[in-house]
Amino acid sequence: MKVLFTSLAHHTHYYPLVPLAWALRTAGHEVRVASQPELTDVITGTGLTAVPVEWSLGAVEDMGLLGALHDEASAHVQGFDFAARGDRPWTWEQLLALENVMVPTLYGALNNDVMVDSLVAFARSWQPDLVVWETFTLAGALAARATGAAHCRLVSGPDISVRARQEFLRLAAEQEPEHREDPTAEWLERTLARIGSPHGYTETMVTGEWTVNTTPPSTQLDLGLPTVQVRHVAYNGPAVVPDWLRTAPERPRVCVTLGSSAADTGVDMLKLLGGLAELDAEIVATVDAETLAAADLPDNVRLVDFVPLNDLLPTCAAVVHHGGVGTKATAELHAVPQLILAFGWDTEVMGRGLEETGAGICLPSAELLPEAVRTQVGRLLTEPSYAEGARRLQEELRAVPSPNEIVPVIERLVAEHRAGADAGPLSRDPRVAHHS
């Protein structure tokens, strides 16, 4: 079987794909990974074969007016209330505005015509049996439709965009026919026609023909989608265990990491660390070179530019982070209580879901003061319920099949979809759930 993975050109989007890609590769399948040239070295660094695809716009900062619109759109989407509760969390006008922003300046920009054409050209020459795409790379679904390949979407965080779209479609059905706009479907239909696809638009181009979900089932949104659950396997990229990490800490160790989203959180890292230093704990923080050079902190604060979380977190009693899916999942894997600093996009949904499991605390951006963070970390360290909740989540995750164990399920689903079978047989395999 030929399997084409495709990802946005950022390592945080690509890394969650790596364990499944290697599971399929070691099962004897051919695997290729397509992305923009900026990700080529990262892909080959994981031992997989890269397929660079063109992307006409280059870096966002070089995109001129479209770059400015992209930045504004990102801010709008980041500030959208994805965590809204209740039977009718949003209005039709809110969701239509969200679609009208996301399609041209996010989905359309990240999957522009040049990139789609390059990916489709490769897919037509290589003829994959399966395309696996992460949530921002809808070009993967377009390539699959153009070639008749089966395709699935890999989800590694809260499925907020599909949840909002499902509500959008429900409210659209209540509108007068002349007002039922659907920017996503119109864009994808138009693109399918442009590339000469023999297959038209279906909603699976947004959801995948099935979803592969790496998050614990109890933390997932109930969206009624055919879903293959798979255990998260931590992958941090190339890493070396430093000497200091080979010795057990003398005091409770707290990891602080804001990843590539540090600027978005609005947190002053040095003030935050100064407050945490007042705890009877060892603080290990990942920071950029500029912060590292400017730091003047107590001896119980250790600053590092990078340390593999899969090796650091097992030694920690708590972790403070920005809602990065890799950080959250690795903390769950090692039963570490978490404080999520929610600053928008999916982070509040993620944080509130974690609170419901009892494995952590969510602190919204409006409350991100050093003293508030210190208080909540103190609770994680001293209240046993959080460690107990983290252990329950770890046990749940360990019960989920590994990437190697779901390979036969993937093979069967590809055979069914390639043969044109309907979705009925999915319910007969206990490893395929109809929720996500």
Short mmCIF file of C-alpha atoms in Angstrom, two decimals:
data_model
loop_
_atom_site.label_atom_id
_atom_site.label_comp_id
_atom_site.label_asym_id
_atom_site.label_seq_id
_atom_site.Cartn_x
_atom_site.Cartn_y
_atom_site.Cartn_z
CA MET A 1 0.00 0.00 0.00
CA LYS A 2 1.23 3.50 -0.84
CA VAL A 3 0.56 6.10 1.88
CA LEU A 4 1.02 9.84 1.38
CA PHE A 5 1.19 12.00 4.51
CA THR A 6 0.84 15.76 4.16
CA SER A 7 1.35 18.52 6.69
CA LEU A 8 1.56 22.26 7.15
CA ALA A 9 5.21 23.30 7.09
CA HIS A 10 5.70 23.51 10.84
CA HIS A 11 7.23 20.80 13.01
CA THR A 12 4.46 21.05 15.63
CA HIS A 13 1.92 20.06 12.97
CA TYR A 14 4.14 17.37 11.47
CA TYR A 15 5.48 15.58 14.55
CA PRO A 16 2.12 14.00 15.56
CA LEU A 17 2.08 12.25 12.17
CA VAL A 18 5.48 10.60 12.60
CA PRO A 19 4.58 7.60 14.83
CA LEU A 20 1.75 6.49 12.50
CA ALA A 21 3.92 7.04 9.44
CA TRP A 22 6.62 4.80 10.92
CA ALA A 23 4.06 2.18 12.03
CA LEU A 24 2.87 1.90 8.43
CA ARG A 25 6.44 1.94 7.12
CA THR A 26 7.59 -0.86 9.42
CA ALA A 27 4.51 -2.86 8.43
CA GLY A 28 5.92 -2.87 4.90
CA HIS A 29 3.98 -0.02 3.29
CA GLU A 30 5.53 2.71 1.15
CA VAL A 31 5.38 6.10 2.86
CA ARG A 32 6.00 9.59 1.51
CA VAL A 33 5.57 12.92 3.32
CA ALA A 34 4.62 15.98 1.29
CA SER A 35 4.96 19.54 2.53
CA GLN A 36 6.46 22.88 1.57
CA PRO A 37 10.25 22.96 1.10
CA GLU A 38 10.69 24.63 4.51
CA LEU A 39 9.86 21.28 6.16
CA THR A 40 12.05 19.05 4.00
CA ASP A 41 14.98 18.81 6.42
CA VAL A 42 12.62 18.16 9.33
CA ILE A 43 10.95 15.31 7.41
CA THR A 44 14.20 13.68 6.33
CA GLY A 45 15.46 14.13 9.90
CA THR A 46 12.70 11.75 11.02
CA GLY A 47 13.99 9.11 8.61
CA LEU A 48 11.09 9.42 6.18
CA THR A 49 11.10 10.38 2.51
CA ALA A 50 10.13 13.99 1.80
CA VAL A 51 8.24 15.30 -1.22
CA PRO A 52 8.72 19.09 -1.41
CA VAL A 53 5.69 20.81 -2.96
CA GLU A 54 5.71 24.36 -4.25
CA TRP A 55 4.06 27.15 -2.30
CA SER A 56 3.88 30.39 -4.27
CA LEU A 57 3.46 32.84 -1.42
CA GLY A 58 6.61 32.15 0.57
CA ALA A 59 6.88 33.34 4.15
CA VAL A 60 3.87 35.12 5.66
CA GLU A 61 5.97 38.23 6.36
CA ASP A 62 6.69 38.47 2.62
CA MET A 63 3.06 38.18 1.52
CA GLY A 64 2.21 41.89 1.56
CA LEU A 65 -1.53 42.61 1.80
CA LEU A 66 -2.42 38.91 1.96
CA GLY A 67 0.08 38.54 4.79
CA ALA A 68 -1.63 41.36 6.69
CA LEU A 69 -5.01 39.73 6.10
CA HIS A 70 -3.58 36.41 7.25
CA ASP A 71 -2.38 38.01 10.49
CA GLU A 72 -5.76 39.67 11.07
CA ALA A 73 -7.56 36.43 10.31
CA SER A 74 -5.34 34.52 12.71
CA ALA A 75 -6.13 37.05 15.44
CA HIS A 76 -9.87 36.77 14.73
CA VAL A 77 -9.82 32.98 14.82
CA GLN A 78 -7.62 32.93 17.91
CA GLY A 79 -10.12 35.17 19.70
CA PHE A 80 -13.22 33.26 18.59
CA ASP A 81 -15.12 31.69 21.49
CA PHE A 82 -14.65 28.03 20.55
CA ALA A 83 -15.34 27.08 24.18
CA ALA A 84 -18.94 28.37 24.10
CA ARG A 85 -21.32 26.00 25.90
CA GLY A 86 -24.98 25.09 25.53
CA ASP A 87 -27.20 23.66 22.79
CA ARG A 88 -26.81 26.76 20.60
CA PRO A 89 -23.40 28.19 21.46
CA TRP A 90 -23.12 30.50 18.43
CA THR A 91 -25.34 32.45 16.07
CA TRP A 92 -25.53 31.94 12.30
CA GLU A 93 -23.92 35.34 11.78
CA GLN A 94 -20.96 34.47 14.05
CA LEU A 95 -20.27 31.18 12.29
CA LEU A 96 -20.72 32.61 8.80
CA ALA A 97 -18.23 35.35 9.68
CA LEU A 98 -15.80 32.71 10.95
CA GLU A 99 -16.09 30.74 7.68
CA ASN A 100 -15.67 33.89 5.60
CA VAL A 101 -12.46 34.68 7.48
CA MET A 102 -10.94 31.20 7.64
CA VAL A 103 -11.44 30.11 4.04
CA PRO A 104 -9.61 32.84 2.06
CA THR A 105 -6.99 33.91 4.58
CA LEU A 106 -6.17 30.65 6.42
CA TYR A 107 -7.26 27.51 4.56
CA GLY A 108 -7.00 29.12 1.13
CA ALA A 109 -3.66 30.77 1.87
CA LEU A 110 -2.11 27.67 3.45
CA ASN A 111 -3.46 25.49 0.62
CA ASN A 112 -3.06 27.90 -2.28
CA ASP A 113 -3.48 26.92 -5.93
CA VAL A 114 0.23 26.41 -6.60
CA MET A 115 0.60 24.16 -3.56
CA VAL A 116 -2.56 22.18 -4.43
CA ASP A 117 -1.47 21.75 -8.04
CA SER A 118 1.99 20.54 -7.02
CA LEU A 119 0.58 18.06 -4.51
CA VAL A 120 -2.06 16.78 -6.96
CA ALA A 121 0.58 16.37 -9.67
CA PHE A 122 2.69 14.21 -7.37
CA ALA A 123 -0.34 12.20 -6.25
CA ARG A 124 -1.34 11.55 -9.86
CA SER A 125 2.16 10.33 -10.68
CA TRP A 126 2.64 8.22 -7.52
CA GLN A 127 -0.99 7.03 -7.15
CA PRO A 128 -1.28 6.63 -3.34
CA ASP A 129 -3.84 4.26 -1.87
CA LEU A 130 -4.23 6.46 1.21
CA VAL A 131 -3.65 10.14 2.00
CA VAL A 132 -3.27 11.09 5.68
CA TRP A 133 -3.58 14.83 6.32
CA GLU A 134 -3.42 16.97 9.42
CA THR A 135 -6.27 19.39 10.05
CA PHE A 136 -4.84 22.45 8.27
CA THR A 137 -3.75 20.65 5.10
CA LEU A 138 -7.00 20.28 3.19
CA ALA A 139 -4.88 19.96 0.05
CA GLY A 140 -4.47 16.34 1.13
CA ALA A 141 -8.21 15.76 0.77
CA LEU A 142 -8.14 17.48 -2.65
CA ALA A 143 -5.31 15.22 -3.82
CA ALA A 144 -7.18 12.16 -2.61
CA ARG A 145 -10.39 13.15 -4.41
CA ALA A 146 -8.42 13.88 -7.59
CA THR A 147 -6.81 10.43 -7.59
CA GLY A 148 -9.51 8.28 -5.98
CA ALA A 149 -7.39 7.53 -2.92
CA ALA A 150 -8.89 6.90 0.49
CA HIS A 151 -8.10 9.69 2.93
CA CYS A 152 -8.20 10.29 6.66
CA ARG A 153 -7.54 13.25 8.94
CA LEU A 154 -5.23 12.98 11.94
CA VAL A 155 -6.40 14.98 14.96
CA SER A 156 -4.09 15.59 17.92
CA GLY A 157 -6.09 18.22 19.84
CA PRO A 158 -9.67 19.39 20.42
CA ASP A 159 -11.60 19.15 17.14
CA ILE A 160 -12.93 22.69 17.47
CA SER A 161 -13.10 23.66 13.80
CA VAL A 162 -15.24 20.66 12.84
CA ARG A 163 -17.45 21.21 15.88
CA ALA A 164 -18.04 24.82 14.79
CA ARG A 165 -18.63 23.73 11.20
CA GLN A 166 -21.21 21.13 12.24
CA GLU A 167 -23.14 23.86 14.04
CA PHE A 168 -22.69 26.12 10.99
CA LEU A 169 -24.25 23.48 8.73
CA ARG A 170 -27.12 22.90 11.16
CA LEU A 171 -27.90 26.61 11.26
CA ALA A 172 -27.46 26.92 7.48
CA ALA A 173 -30.28 24.42 7.00
CA GLU A 174 -32.57 26.82 8.92
CA GLN A 175 -31.84 29.74 6.58
CA GLU A 176 -33.76 30.64 3.45
CA PRO A 177 -32.17 28.85 0.45
CA GLU A 178 -30.82 32.09 -1.05
CA HIS A 179 -28.93 32.82 2.19
CA ARG A 180 -27.27 29.42 2.65
CA GLU A 181 -23.72 30.44 1.94
CA ASP A 182 -21.00 27.84 2.46
CA PRO A 183 -17.55 29.36 1.81
CA THR A 184 -15.68 26.11 2.57
CA ALA A 185 -17.75 23.94 0.21
CA GLU A 186 -17.69 26.60 -2.51
CA TRP A 187 -13.89 26.92 -2.33
CA LEU A 188 -13.34 23.15 -2.39
CA GLU A 189 -15.92 22.56 -5.17
CA ARG A 190 -14.30 25.28 -7.27
CA THR A 191 -10.84 23.81 -6.69
CA LEU A 192 -11.96 20.27 -7.54
CA ALA A 193 -13.38 21.55 -10.82
CA ARG A 194 -10.20 23.50 -11.58
CA ILE A 195 -7.92 20.47 -11.09
CA GLY A 196 -10.24 18.24 -13.13
CA SER A 197 -11.16 15.87 -10.32
CA PRO A 198 -13.50 13.03 -11.35
CA HIS A 199 -15.01 13.17 -7.86
CA GLY A 200 -17.00 16.08 -6.48
CA TYR A 201 -17.24 17.68 -3.07
CA THR A 202 -18.43 15.79 0.00
CA GLU A 203 -18.23 16.85 3.64
CA THR A 204 -15.54 14.20 4.17
CA MET A 205 -13.15 16.68 2.56
CA VAL A 206 -13.40 18.62 5.82
CA THR A 207 -13.63 15.68 8.23
CA GLY A 208 -11.72 12.95 6.39
CA GLU A 209 -13.40 9.70 5.42
CA TRP A 210 -12.46 8.75 8.94
CA THR A 211 -10.55 10.46 11.74
CA VAL A 212 -7.45 9.14 13.48
CA ASN A 213 -7.47 10.70 16.95
CA THR A 214 -4.46 10.64 19.28
CA THR A 215 -6.16 12.25 22.31
CA PRO A 216 -7.68 10.32 25.24
CA PRO A 217 -11.31 9.42 24.40
CA SER A 218 -12.69 11.12 27.53
CA THR A 219 -11.25 14.48 26.42
CA GLN A 220 -12.68 14.41 22.88
CA LEU A 221 -15.65 16.38 21.57
CA ASP A 222 -18.62 14.18 20.68
CA LEU A 223 -19.03 14.85 16.95
CA GLY A 224 -20.42 11.54 15.70
CA LEU A 225 -17.56 10.91 13.26
CA PRO A 226 -16.08 7.47 12.43
CA THR A 227 -12.89 7.53 14.46
CA VAL A 228 -9.88 5.27 14.91
CA GLN A 229 -8.44 5.84 18.38
CA VAL A 230 -4.66 5.64 18.60
CA ARG A 231 -2.36 6.13 21.57
CA HIS A 232 -0.13 9.16 21.54
CA VAL A 233 3.53 8.25 21.12
CA ALA A 234 5.81 11.09 22.15
CA TYR A 235 8.10 12.39 19.44
CA ASN A 236 10.13 15.55 20.15
CA GLY A 237 12.45 15.50 17.16
CA PRO A 238 16.22 14.91 17.42
CA ALA A 239 17.14 15.02 21.09
CA VAL A 240 19.94 14.36 23.56
CA VAL A 241 19.45 13.74 27.29
CA PRO A 242 21.60 16.29 29.19
CA ASP A 243 23.75 15.27 32.17
CA TRP A 244 21.66 17.15 34.75
CA LEU A 245 18.53 15.23 33.74
CA ARG A 246 20.13 11.89 34.63
CA THR A 247 19.91 12.62 38.36
CA ALA A 248 16.63 12.66 40.29
CA PRO A 249 15.63 16.17 41.52
CA GLU A 250 15.97 16.93 45.23
CA ARG A 251 12.76 18.98 45.22
CA PRO A 252 9.54 18.69 43.19
CA ARG A 253 10.39 19.65 39.64
CA VAL A 254 8.10 21.92 37.57
CA CYS A 255 8.48 22.26 33.82
CA VAL A 256 7.53 25.60 32.23
CA THR A 257 7.27 25.76 28.45
CA LEU A 258 5.41 28.14 26.16
CA GLY A 259 6.72 26.64 22.92
CA SER A 260 6.50 28.70 19.75
CA SER A 261 3.38 30.45 21.11
CA ALA A 262 5.18 32.42 23.84
CA ALA A 263 4.46 35.80 22.23
CA ASP A 264 0.77 34.93 21.74
CA THR A 265 0.17 34.24 25.43
CA GLY A 266 1.14 37.77 26.45
CA VAL A 267 3.13 36.34 29.36
CA ASP A 268 6.36 37.95 30.56
CA MET A 269 8.37 34.78 31.02
CA LEU A 270 10.95 36.28 33.39
CA LYS A 271 8.25 37.68 35.70
CA LEU A 272 6.42 34.38 35.57
CA LEU A 273 9.56 32.47 36.51
CA GLY A 274 10.40 34.95 39.24
CA GLY A 275 7.03 34.24 40.83
CA LEU A 276 7.38 30.47 40.50
CA ALA A 277 10.84 30.63 42.05
CA GLU A 278 9.15 31.43 45.37
CA LEU A 279 7.78 27.87 45.46
CA ASP A 280 9.71 25.13 47.21
CA ALA A 281 10.43 23.50 43.88
CA GLU A 282 12.97 23.21 41.09
CA ILE A 283 11.79 25.14 38.02
CA VAL A 284 12.97 24.05 34.56
CA ALA A 285 11.96 26.44 31.79
CA THR A 286 12.52 26.29 28.05
CA VAL A 287 13.23 29.80 26.75
CA ASP A 288 14.61 31.49 23.66
CA ALA A 289 18.16 32.80 23.42
CA GLU A 290 17.11 36.40 24.11
CA THR A 291 15.35 35.47 27.35
CA LEU A 292 18.24 33.23 28.33
CA ALA A 293 20.71 36.09 27.95
CA ALA A 294 18.57 38.55 29.94
CA ALA A 295 17.76 36.23 32.82
CA ASP A 296 18.83 36.88 36.42
CA LEU A 297 16.87 34.38 38.46
CA PRO A 298 17.28 32.40 41.72
CA ASP A 299 19.29 29.20 41.80
CA ASN A 300 16.17 26.98 41.82
CA VAL A 301 15.33 28.10 38.26
CA ARG A 302 17.09 26.28 35.43
CA LEU A 303 16.80 27.80 31.95
CA VAL A 304 17.36 25.65 28.85
CA ASP A 305 16.85 26.31 25.16
CA PHE A 306 15.58 22.76 24.53
CA VAL A 307 15.17 19.51 26.41
CA PRO A 308 13.23 16.45 25.18
CA LEU A 309 9.89 16.56 27.01
CA ASN A 310 9.54 12.79 26.85
CA ASP A 311 12.64 12.59 29.09
CA LEU A 312 12.00 15.68 31.21
CA LEU A 313 8.33 15.21 32.13
CA PRO A 314 8.70 11.80 33.83
CA THR A 315 10.87 13.63 36.42
CA CYS A 316 8.31 16.41 36.96
CA ALA A 317 5.56 16.90 39.53
CA ALA A 318 3.77 19.51 37.38
CA VAL A 319 3.98 21.27 34.02
CA VAL A 320 2.94 24.79 33.01
CA HIS A 321 2.34 25.25 29.30
CA HIS A 322 0.55 27.08 26.51
CA GLY A 323 -1.79 24.33 25.33
CA GLY A 324 0.62 22.80 22.83
CA VAL A 325 -0.81 19.44 21.76
CA GLY A 326 2.56 17.70 22.03
CA THR A 327 3.22 19.04 25.52
CA LYS A 328 -0.25 18.14 26.76
CA ALA A 329 -0.14 14.66 25.27
CA THR A 330 3.32 13.91 26.66
CA ALA A 331 2.23 15.09 30.12
CA GLU A 332 -0.79 12.77 29.89
CA LEU A 333 1.46 9.90 28.87
CA HIS A 334 3.58 10.39 32.01
CA ALA A 335 0.75 11.28 34.44
CA VAL A 336 1.97 14.83 35.10
CA PRO A 337 -0.62 17.37 36.43
CA GLN A 338 -0.90 20.35 34.09
CA LEU A 339 -1.59 24.07 34.23
CA ILE A 340 -2.72 25.26 30.80
CA LEU A 341 -2.38 28.98 30.10
CA ALA A 342 -5.34 29.47 27.75
CA PHE A 343 -4.81 32.32 25.29
CA GLY A 344 -7.22 31.48 22.47
CA TRP A 345 -7.84 29.14 19.53
CA ASP A 346 -8.29 25.63 21.04
CA THR A 347 -6.45 26.22 24.31
CA GLU A 348 -9.46 27.03 26.49
CA VAL A 349 -11.40 24.04 25.15
CA MET A 350 -8.33 21.93 25.88
CA GLY A 351 -7.89 23.40 29.35
CA ARG A 352 -11.55 23.07 30.36
CA GLY A 353 -11.57 19.48 29.14
CA LEU A 354 -8.49 18.75 31.25
CA GLU A 355 -10.17 20.26 34.31
CA GLU A 356 -13.15 17.96 33.80
CA THR A 357 -10.84 14.94 34.00
CA GLY A 358 -9.33 16.25 37.26
CA ALA A 359 -5.82 16.12 35.78
CA GLY A 360 -5.11 19.83 35.70
CA ILE A 361 -6.15 23.48 35.80
CA CYS A 362 -7.00 26.00 33.08
CA LEU A 363 -6.02 29.65 33.58
CA PRO A 364 -7.55 32.00 30.94
CA SER A 365 -5.42 34.74 29.44
CA ALA A 366 -7.25 37.45 31.39
CA GLU A 367 -5.95 35.89 34.62
CA LEU A 368 -2.33 35.29 33.54
CA LEU A 369 -0.60 37.13 36.36
CA PRO A 370 2.55 35.66 37.96
CA GLU A 371 0.90 35.37 41.38
CA ALA A 372 -2.12 33.56 39.91
CA VAL A 373 0.15 31.10 38.10
CA ARG A 374 2.17 30.54 41.29
CA THR A 375 -1.00 29.84 43.29
CA GLN A 376 -2.32 27.31 40.78
CA VAL A 377 1.02 25.52 40.47
CA GLY A 378 1.10 25.32 44.26
CA ARG A 379 -2.26 23.55 44.12
CA LEU A 380 -0.96 21.05 41.56
CA LEU A 381 1.99 20.26 43.83
CA THR A 382 0.08 19.96 47.12
CA GLU A 383 -3.44 18.71 46.31
CA PRO A 384 -3.33 14.92 45.68
CA SER A 385 -6.46 14.96 43.51
CA TYR A 386 -4.54 16.34 40.54
CA ALA A 387 -1.93 13.59 40.60
CA GLU A 388 -4.75 11.05 40.92
CA GLY A 389 -6.59 12.58 37.94
CA ALA A 390 -3.38 12.52 35.89
CA ARG A 391 -2.89 8.82 36.69
CA ARG A 392 -6.46 8.05 35.59
CA LEU A 393 -5.85 9.84 32.29
CA GLN A 394 -2.59 7.93 31.85
CA GLU A 395 -4.38 4.61 32.40
CA GLU A 396 -7.03 5.57 29.85
CA LEU A 397 -4.36 6.48 27.31
CA ARG A 398 -2.43 3.25 27.89
CA ALA A 399 -5.60 1.26 27.11
CA VAL A 400 -5.82 2.84 23.63
CA PRO A 401 -4.19 0.85 20.76
CA SER A 402 -0.68 1.86 19.69
CA PRO A 403 0.07 3.04 16.13
CA ASN A 404 1.36 -0.44 15.27
CA GLU A 405 -1.85 -2.02 16.54
CA ILE A 406 -4.14 0.09 14.35
CA VAL A 407 -2.30 -0.66 11.09
CA PRO A 408 -4.65 -3.59 10.26
CA VAL A 409 -7.64 -1.31 10.88
CA ILE A 410 -6.20 1.31 8.51
CA GLU A 411 -5.54 -1.37 5.89
CA ARG A 412 -9.14 -2.60 6.08
CA LEU A 413 -10.60 0.89 5.90
CA VAL A 414 -8.49 1.72 2.85
CA ALA A 415 -9.67 -1.46 1.13
CA GLU A 416 -13.31 -0.61 1.88
CA HIS A 417 -13.11 2.98 0.72
CA ARG A 418 -11.07 2.14 -2.37
CA ALA A 419 -13.73 -0.43 -3.28
CA GLY A 420 -16.45 2.20 -2.87
CA ALA A 421 -17.97 0.52 0.19
CA ASP A 422 -20.27 2.64 2.31
CA ALA A 423 -19.52 3.50 5.95
CA GLY A 424 -21.76 0.77 7.36
CA PRO A 425 -19.03 -1.83 8.07
CA LEU A 426 -17.12 0.65 10.25
CA SER A 427 -19.37 -0.06 13.22
CA ARG A 428 -18.51 -3.77 13.17
CA ASP A 429 -14.92 -3.23 14.25
CA PRO A 430 -14.67 -2.36 17.96
CA ARG A 431 -11.54 -0.32 17.24
CA VAL A 432 -13.51 2.16 15.10
CA ALA A 433 -15.76 4.39 17.17
CA HIS A 434 -18.45 6.73 15.86
CA HIS A 435 -17.41 9.67 17.99
CA SER A 436 -14.41 11.90 18.30
#
